[in-house]
PDB file of C-alpha atoms in Angstrom:
ATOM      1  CA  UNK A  44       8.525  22.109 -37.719  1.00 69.00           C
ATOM      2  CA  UNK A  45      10.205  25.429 -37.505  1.00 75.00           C
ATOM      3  CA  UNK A  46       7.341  28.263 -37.531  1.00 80.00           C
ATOM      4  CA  UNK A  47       7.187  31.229 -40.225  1.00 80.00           C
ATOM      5  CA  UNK A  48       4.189  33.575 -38.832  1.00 83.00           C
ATOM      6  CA  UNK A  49       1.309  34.101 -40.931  1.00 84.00           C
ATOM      7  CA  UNK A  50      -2.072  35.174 -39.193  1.00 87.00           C
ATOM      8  CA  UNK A  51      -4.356  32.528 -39.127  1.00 87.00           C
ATOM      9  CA  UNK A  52      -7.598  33.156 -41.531  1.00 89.00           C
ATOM     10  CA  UNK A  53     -10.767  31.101 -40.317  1.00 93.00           C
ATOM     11  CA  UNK A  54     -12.355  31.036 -43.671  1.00 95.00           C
ATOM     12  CA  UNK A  55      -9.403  29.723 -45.275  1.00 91.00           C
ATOM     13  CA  UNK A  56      -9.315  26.618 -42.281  1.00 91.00           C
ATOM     14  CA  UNK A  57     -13.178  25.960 -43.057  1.00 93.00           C
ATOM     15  CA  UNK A  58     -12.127  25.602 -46.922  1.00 91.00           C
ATOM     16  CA  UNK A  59      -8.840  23.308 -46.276  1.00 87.00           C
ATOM     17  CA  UNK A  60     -11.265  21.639 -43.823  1.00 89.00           C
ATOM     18  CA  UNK A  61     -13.669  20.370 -46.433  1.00 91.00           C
ATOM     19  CA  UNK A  62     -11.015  19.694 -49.061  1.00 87.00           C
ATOM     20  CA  UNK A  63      -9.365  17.257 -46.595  1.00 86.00           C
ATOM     21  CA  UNK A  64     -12.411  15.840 -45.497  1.00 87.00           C
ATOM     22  CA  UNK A  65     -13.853  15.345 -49.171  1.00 89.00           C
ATOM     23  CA  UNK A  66     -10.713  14.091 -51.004  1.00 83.00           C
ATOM     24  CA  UNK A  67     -10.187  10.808 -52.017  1.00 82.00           C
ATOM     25  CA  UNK A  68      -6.863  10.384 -50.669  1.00 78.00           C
ATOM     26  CA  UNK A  69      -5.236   6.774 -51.710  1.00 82.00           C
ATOM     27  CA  UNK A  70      -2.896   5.175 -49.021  1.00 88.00           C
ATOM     28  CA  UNK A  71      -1.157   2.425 -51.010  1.00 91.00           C
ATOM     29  CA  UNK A  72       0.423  -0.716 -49.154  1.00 92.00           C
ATOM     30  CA  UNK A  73       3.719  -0.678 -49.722  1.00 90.00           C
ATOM     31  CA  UNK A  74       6.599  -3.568 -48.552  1.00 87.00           C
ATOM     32  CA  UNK A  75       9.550  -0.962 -47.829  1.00 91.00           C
ATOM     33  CA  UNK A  76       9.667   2.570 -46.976  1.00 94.00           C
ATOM     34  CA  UNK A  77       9.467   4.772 -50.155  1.00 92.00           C
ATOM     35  CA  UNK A  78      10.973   8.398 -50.430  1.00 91.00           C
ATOM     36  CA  UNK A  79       9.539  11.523 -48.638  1.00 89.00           C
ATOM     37  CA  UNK A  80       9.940  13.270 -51.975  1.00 89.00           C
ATOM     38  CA  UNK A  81       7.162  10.647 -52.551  1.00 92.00           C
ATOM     39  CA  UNK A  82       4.397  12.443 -50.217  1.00 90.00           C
ATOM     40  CA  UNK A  83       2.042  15.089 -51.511  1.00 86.00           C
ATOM     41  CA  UNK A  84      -1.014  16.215 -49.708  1.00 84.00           C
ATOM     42  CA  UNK A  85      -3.592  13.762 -51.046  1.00 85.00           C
ATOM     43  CA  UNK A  86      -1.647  10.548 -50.804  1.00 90.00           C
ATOM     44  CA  UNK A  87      -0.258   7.859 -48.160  1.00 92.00           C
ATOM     45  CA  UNK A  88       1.230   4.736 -47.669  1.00 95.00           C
ATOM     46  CA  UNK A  89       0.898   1.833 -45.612  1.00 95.00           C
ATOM     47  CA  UNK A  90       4.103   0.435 -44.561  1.00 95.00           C
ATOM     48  CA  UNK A  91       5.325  -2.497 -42.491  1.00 93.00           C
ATOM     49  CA  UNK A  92       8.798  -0.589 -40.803  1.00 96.00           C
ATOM     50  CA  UNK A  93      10.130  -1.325 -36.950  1.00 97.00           C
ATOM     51  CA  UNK A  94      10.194   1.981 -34.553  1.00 98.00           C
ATOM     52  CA  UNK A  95      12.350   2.272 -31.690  1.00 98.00           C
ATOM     53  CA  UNK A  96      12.091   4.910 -28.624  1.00 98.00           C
ATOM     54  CA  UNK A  97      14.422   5.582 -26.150  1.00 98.00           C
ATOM     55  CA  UNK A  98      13.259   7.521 -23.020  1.00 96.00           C
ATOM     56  CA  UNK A  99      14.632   8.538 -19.613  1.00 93.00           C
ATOM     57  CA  UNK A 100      13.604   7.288 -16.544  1.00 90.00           C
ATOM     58  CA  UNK A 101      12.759   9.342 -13.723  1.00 78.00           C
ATOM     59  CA  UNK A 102      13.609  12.484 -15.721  1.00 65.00           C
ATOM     60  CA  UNK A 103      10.975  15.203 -14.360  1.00 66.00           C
ATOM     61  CA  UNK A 104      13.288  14.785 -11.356  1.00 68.00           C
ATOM     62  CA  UNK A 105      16.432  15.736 -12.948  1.00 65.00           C
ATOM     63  CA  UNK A 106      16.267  19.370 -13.320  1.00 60.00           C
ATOM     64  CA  UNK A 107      15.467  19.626  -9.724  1.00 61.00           C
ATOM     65  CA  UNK A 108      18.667  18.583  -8.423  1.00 59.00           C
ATOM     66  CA  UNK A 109      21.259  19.889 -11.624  1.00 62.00           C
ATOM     67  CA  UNK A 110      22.282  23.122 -12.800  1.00 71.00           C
ATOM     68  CA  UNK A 111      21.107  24.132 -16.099  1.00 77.00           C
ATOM     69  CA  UNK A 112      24.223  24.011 -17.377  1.00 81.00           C
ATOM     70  CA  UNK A 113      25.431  20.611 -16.461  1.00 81.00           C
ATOM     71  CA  UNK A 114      21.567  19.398 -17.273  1.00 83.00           C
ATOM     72  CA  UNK A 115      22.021  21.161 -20.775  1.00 86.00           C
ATOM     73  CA  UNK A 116      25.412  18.925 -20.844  1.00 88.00           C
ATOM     74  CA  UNK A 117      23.844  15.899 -20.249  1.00 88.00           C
ATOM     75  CA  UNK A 118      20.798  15.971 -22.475  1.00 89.00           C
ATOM     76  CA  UNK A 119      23.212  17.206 -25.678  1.00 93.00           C
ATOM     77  CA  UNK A 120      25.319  14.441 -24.962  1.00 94.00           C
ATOM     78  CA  UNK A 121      22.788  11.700 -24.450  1.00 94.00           C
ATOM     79  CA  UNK A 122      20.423  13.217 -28.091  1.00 96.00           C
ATOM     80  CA  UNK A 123      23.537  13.995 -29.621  1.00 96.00           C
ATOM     81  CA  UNK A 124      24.880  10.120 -29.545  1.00 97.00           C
ATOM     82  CA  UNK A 125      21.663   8.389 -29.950  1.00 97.00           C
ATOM     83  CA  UNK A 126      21.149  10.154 -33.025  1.00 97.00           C
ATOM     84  CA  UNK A 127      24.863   9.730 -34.106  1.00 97.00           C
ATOM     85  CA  UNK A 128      24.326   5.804 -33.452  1.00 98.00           C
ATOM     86  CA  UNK A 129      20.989   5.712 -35.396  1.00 97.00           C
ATOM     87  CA  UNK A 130      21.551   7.633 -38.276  1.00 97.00           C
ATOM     88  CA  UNK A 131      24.895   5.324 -38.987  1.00 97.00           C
ATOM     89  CA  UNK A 132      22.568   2.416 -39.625  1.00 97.00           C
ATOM     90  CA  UNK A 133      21.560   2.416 -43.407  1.00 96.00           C
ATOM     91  CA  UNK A 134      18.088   0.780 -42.903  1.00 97.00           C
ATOM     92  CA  UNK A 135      17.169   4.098 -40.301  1.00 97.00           C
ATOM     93  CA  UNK A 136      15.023   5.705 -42.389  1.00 95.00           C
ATOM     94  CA  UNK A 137      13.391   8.556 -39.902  1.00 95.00           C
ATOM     95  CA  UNK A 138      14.851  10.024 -36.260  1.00 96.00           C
ATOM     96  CA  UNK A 139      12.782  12.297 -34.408  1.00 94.00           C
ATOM     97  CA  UNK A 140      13.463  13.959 -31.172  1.00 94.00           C
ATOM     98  CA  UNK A 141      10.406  15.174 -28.498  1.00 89.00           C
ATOM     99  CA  UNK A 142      11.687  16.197 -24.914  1.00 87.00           C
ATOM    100  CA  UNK A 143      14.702  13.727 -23.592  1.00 89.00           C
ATOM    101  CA  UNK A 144      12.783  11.131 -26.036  1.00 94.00           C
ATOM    102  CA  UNK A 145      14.476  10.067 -29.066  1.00 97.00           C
ATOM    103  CA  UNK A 146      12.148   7.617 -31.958  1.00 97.00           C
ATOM    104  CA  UNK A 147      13.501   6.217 -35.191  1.00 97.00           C
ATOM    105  CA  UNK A 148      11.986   4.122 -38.252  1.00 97.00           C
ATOM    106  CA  UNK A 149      13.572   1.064 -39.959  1.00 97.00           C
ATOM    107  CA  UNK A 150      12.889  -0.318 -42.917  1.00 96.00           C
ATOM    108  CA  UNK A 151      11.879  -3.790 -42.213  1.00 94.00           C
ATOM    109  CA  UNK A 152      11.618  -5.971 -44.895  1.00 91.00           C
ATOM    110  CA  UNK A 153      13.712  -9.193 -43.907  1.00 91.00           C
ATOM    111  CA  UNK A 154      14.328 -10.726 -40.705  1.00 89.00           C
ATOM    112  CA  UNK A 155      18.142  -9.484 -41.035  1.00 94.00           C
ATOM    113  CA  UNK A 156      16.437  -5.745 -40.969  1.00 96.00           C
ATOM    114  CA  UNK A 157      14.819  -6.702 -37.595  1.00 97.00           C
ATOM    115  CA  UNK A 158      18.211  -8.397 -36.115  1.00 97.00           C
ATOM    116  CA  UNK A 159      19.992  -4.792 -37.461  1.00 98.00           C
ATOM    117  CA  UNK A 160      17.651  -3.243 -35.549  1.00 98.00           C
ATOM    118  CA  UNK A 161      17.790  -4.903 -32.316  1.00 98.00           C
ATOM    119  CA  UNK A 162      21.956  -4.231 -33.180  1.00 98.00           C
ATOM    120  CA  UNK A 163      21.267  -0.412 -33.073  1.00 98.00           C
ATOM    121  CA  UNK A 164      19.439  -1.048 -29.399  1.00 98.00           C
ATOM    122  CA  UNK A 165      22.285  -2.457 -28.403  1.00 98.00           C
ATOM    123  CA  UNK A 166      24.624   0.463 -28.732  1.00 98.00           C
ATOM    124  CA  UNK A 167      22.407   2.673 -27.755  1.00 98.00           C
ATOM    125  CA  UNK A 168      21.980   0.566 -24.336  1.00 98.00           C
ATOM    126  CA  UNK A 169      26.105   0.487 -24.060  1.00 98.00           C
ATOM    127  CA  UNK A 170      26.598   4.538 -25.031  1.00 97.00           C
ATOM    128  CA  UNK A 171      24.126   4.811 -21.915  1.00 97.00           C
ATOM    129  CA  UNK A 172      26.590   2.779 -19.458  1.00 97.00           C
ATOM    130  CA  UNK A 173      30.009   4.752 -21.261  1.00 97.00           C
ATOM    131  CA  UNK A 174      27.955   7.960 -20.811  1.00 96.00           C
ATOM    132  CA  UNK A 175      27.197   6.912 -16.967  1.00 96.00           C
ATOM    133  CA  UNK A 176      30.914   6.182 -16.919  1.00 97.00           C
ATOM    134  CA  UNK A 177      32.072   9.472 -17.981  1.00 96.00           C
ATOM    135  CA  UNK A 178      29.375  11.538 -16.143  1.00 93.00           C
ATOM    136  CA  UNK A 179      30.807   9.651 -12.897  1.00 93.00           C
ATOM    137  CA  UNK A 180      34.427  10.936 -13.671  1.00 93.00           C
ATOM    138  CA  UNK A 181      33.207  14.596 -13.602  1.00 90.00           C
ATOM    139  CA  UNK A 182      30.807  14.299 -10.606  1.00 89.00           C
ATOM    140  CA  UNK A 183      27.680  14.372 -12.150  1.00 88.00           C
ATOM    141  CA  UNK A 184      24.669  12.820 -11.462  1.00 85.00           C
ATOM    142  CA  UNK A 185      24.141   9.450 -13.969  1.00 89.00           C
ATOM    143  CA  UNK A 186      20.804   8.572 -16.000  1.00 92.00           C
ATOM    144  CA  UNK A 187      18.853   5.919 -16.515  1.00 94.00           C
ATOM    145  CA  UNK A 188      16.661   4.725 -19.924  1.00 96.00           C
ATOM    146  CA  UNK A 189      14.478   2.826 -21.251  1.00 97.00           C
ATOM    147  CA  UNK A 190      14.469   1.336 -25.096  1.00 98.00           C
ATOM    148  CA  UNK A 191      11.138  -0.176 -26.685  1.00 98.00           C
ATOM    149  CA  UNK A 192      11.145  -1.881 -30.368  1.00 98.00           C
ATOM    150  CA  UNK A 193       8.455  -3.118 -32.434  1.00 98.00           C
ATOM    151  CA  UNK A 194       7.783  -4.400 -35.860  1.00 96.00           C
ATOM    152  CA  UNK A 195       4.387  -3.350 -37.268  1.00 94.00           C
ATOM    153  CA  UNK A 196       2.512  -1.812 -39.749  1.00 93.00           C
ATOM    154  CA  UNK A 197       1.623   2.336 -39.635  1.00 95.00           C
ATOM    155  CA  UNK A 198       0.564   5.100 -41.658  1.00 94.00           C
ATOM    156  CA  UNK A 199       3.312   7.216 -43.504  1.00 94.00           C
ATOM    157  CA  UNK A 200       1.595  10.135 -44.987  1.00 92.00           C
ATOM    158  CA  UNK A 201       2.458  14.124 -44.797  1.00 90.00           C
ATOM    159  CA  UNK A 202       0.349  16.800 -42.893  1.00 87.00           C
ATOM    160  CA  UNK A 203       1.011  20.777 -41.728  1.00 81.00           C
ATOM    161  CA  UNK A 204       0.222  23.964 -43.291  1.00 74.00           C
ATOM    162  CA  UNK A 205       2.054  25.918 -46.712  1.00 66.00           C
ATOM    163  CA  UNK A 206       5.549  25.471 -46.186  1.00 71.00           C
ATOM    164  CA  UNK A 207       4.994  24.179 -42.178  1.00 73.00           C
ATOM    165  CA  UNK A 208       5.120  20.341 -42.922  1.00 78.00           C
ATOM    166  CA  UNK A 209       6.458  17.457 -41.905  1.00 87.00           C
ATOM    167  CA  UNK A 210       6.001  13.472 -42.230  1.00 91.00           C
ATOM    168  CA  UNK A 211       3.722  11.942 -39.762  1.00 92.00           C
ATOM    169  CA  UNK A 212       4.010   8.080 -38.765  1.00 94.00           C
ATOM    170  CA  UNK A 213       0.814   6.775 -37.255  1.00 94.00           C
ATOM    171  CA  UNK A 214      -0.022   3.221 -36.104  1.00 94.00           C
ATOM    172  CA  UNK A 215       0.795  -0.006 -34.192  1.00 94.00           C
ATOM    173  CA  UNK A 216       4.588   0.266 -35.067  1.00 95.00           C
ATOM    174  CA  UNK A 217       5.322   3.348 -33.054  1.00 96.00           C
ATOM    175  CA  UNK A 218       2.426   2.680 -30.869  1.00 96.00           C
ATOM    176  CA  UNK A 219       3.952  -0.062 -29.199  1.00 97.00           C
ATOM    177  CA  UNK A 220       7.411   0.531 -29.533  1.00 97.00           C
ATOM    178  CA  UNK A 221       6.724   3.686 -27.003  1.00 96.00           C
ATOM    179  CA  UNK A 222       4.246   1.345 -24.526  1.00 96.00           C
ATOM    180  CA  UNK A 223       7.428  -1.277 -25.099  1.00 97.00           C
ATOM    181  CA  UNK A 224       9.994   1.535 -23.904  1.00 97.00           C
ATOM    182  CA  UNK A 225       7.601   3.306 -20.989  1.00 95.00           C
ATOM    183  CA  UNK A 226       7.578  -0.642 -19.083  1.00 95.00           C
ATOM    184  CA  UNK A 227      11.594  -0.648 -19.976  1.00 97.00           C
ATOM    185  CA  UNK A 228      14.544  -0.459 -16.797  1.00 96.00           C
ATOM    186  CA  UNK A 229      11.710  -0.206 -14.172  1.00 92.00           C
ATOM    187  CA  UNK A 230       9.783  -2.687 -12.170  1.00 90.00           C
ATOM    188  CA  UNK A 231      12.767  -5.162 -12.509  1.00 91.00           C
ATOM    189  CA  UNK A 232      12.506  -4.939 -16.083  1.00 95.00           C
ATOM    190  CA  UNK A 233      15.850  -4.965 -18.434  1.00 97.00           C
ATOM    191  CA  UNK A 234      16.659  -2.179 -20.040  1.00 97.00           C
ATOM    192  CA  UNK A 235      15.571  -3.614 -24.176  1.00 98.00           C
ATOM    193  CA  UNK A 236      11.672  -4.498 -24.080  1.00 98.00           C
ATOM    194  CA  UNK A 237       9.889  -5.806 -27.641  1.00 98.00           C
ATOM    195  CA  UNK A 238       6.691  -6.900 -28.697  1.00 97.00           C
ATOM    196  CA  UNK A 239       6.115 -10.602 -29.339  1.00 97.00           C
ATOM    197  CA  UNK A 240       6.222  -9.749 -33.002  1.00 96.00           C
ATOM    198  CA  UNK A 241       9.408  -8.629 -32.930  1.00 97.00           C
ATOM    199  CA  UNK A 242      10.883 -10.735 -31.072  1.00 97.00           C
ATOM    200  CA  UNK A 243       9.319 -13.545 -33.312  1.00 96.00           C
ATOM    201  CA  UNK A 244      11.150 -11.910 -36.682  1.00 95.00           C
ATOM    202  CA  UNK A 245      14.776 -12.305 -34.459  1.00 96.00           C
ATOM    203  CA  UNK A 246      16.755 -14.608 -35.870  1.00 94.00           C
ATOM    204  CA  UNK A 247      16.873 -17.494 -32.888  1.00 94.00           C
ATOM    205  CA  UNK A 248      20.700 -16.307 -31.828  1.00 95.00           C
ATOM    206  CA  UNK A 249      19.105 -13.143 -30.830  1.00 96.00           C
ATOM    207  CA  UNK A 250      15.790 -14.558 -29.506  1.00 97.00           C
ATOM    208  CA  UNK A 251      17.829 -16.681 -26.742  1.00 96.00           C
ATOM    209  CA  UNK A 252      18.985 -12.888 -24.614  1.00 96.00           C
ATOM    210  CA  UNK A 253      15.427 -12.375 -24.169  1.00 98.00           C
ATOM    211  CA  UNK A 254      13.103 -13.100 -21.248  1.00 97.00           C
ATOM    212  CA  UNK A 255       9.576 -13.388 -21.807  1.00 96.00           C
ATOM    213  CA  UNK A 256       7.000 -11.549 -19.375  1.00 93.00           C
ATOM    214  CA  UNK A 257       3.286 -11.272 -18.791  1.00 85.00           C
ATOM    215  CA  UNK A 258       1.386  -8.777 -17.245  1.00 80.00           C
ATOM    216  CA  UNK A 259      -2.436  -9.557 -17.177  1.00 75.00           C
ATOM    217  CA  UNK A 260      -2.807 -10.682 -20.829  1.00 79.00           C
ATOM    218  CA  UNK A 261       0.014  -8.509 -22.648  1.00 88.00           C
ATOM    219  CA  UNK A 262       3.008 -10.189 -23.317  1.00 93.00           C
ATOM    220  CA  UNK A 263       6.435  -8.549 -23.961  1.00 97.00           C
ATOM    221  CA  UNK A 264      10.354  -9.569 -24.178  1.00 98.00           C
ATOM    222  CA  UNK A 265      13.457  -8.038 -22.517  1.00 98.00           C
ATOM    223  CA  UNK A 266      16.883  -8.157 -22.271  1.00 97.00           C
ATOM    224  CA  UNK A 267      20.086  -6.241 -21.505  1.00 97.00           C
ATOM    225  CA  UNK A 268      21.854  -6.957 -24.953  1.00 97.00           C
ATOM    226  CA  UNK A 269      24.876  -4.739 -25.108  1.00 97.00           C
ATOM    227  CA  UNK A 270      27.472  -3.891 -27.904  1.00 97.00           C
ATOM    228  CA  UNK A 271      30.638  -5.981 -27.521  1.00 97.00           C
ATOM    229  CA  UNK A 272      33.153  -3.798 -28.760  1.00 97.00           C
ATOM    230  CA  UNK A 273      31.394  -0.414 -26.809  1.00 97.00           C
ATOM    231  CA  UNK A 274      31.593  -2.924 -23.776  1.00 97.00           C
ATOM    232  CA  UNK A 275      34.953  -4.030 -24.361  1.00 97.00           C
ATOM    233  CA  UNK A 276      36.356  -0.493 -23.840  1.00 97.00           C
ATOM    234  CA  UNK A 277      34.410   0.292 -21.119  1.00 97.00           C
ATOM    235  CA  UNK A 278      35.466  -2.902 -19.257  1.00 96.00           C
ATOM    236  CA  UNK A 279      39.200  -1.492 -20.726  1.00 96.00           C
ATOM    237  CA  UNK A 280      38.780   1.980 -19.210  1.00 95.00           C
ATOM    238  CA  UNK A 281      37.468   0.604 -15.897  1.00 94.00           C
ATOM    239  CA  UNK A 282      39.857  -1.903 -14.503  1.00 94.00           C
ATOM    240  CA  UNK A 283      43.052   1.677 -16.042  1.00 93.00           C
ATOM    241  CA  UNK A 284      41.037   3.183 -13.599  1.00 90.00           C
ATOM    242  CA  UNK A 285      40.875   0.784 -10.533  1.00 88.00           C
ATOM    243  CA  UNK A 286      45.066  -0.387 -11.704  1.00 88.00           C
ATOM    244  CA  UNK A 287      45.619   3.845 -11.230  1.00 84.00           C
ATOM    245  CA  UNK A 288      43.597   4.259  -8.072  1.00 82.00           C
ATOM    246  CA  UNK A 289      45.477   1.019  -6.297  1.00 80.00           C
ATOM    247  CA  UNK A 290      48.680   2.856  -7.294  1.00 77.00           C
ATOM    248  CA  UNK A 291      47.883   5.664  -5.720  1.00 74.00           C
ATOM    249  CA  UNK A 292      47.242   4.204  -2.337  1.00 69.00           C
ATOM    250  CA  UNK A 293      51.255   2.486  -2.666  1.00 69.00           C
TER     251      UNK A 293
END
């Protein structure tokens, strides 16, 4: 929310304080993800979508050893593509950015929308390797993420102040899909991690790349799915490089 100063009046808070508190606001179940335009102060809906985070690993430790100008490099590259790669997926219906953390919604309504889904993990997990690739070539130091995805239910409703607003997404859906991405590419864990749920709406071609863990009683599913074709050019641009260093030594 971008800010537009206007001092705060207490006695106008204790008002909108009791109007929220008192209303009858309705929060209607609804299959698929209807339009913000949709949202008004007194109203919500209750949605079954799919959320995916990506986060970086280790990245309180990055600033410390980068200049601010290569670190501003890095983090506009790696926002700047995620959000490129998400918002070119029809069924991405929300992408919000907090820190080096990037979250989207899906519309979920089919077990195709879930396997789409797990599709825009995957090229986000291969940008992350080309990105590593090119940030090698210039000498800079590579990153590492994490990507959690779940399938769930949450709250879809709109909160903020006059002209301050914004849509808020509350629930098990985003819940988990940011405890799903905090366990991801650490503790030998693969880079993808989903919630049983989701992994039970994949379509069984894309259930077989997972492994199923435990840790005390929560289970979860990862894998290291990757885009071919994002792959494919990486594998491409790596062995030009090794054919151009091994000409170099002749």
């Amino acid at each position: 929310m971008q800010t537009n100063f206007k001092s705060y009046d207490f006695n106008k808070s204790l008002e909108r304080l009791d109007e929220i508190l008192s209303s009858t606001s309705t929060f209607d179940e609804k299959n698929s993800i209807p339009k913000r335009s949709d949202l008004t102060y007194t109203n919500g809906f209750y949605v079954k979508c799919s959320a995916l985070f990506v986060d970086l690993r280790g990245s309180s430790k990055i600033p410390k050893v980068l200049q601010k100008k290569v670190l501003a490099k890095i983090y506009r590259s790696y926002i700047n593509e995620i959000v490129a790669i998400l918002n070119g997926f029809s069924i991405c219906k929300e992408i919000n950015i907090v820190g080096d953390c990037v979250c989207a919604i899906f519309e979920s309504t089919s077990k195709t929308h879930i396997d789409v889904v797990l599709q825009a993990a995957a090229q986000v997990n291969s940008l992350i390797s080309i990105l590593n690739y090119k940030l090698g070539k210039k000498g800079y130091k590579t990153i590492k993420a994490g990507i959690g995805l779940s399938s769930e239910h949450v709250l879809m409703f709109k909160a903020g102040y006059s002209t301050i607003n914004d849509v808020v997404w509350m629930g098990d859906a985003v819940n988990q899909a940011s405890k799903m991405c905090s366990k991801a590419n650490k503790n030998e864990i693969k880079q993808i991690v989903i919630t049983p749920l989701f992994y039970q709406d994949l379509c069984e071609d894309s259930q077989k790349y997972f492994t199923k863990s435990k840790f005390f009683e929560e289970e979860y599913y990862h894998c290291d799915v990757a885009d071919m074709d994002m792959n494919n050019w990486l594998k491409e641009q790596r062995i030009r490089d090794a054919q151009i260093q091994q000409k170099s030594l002749w």
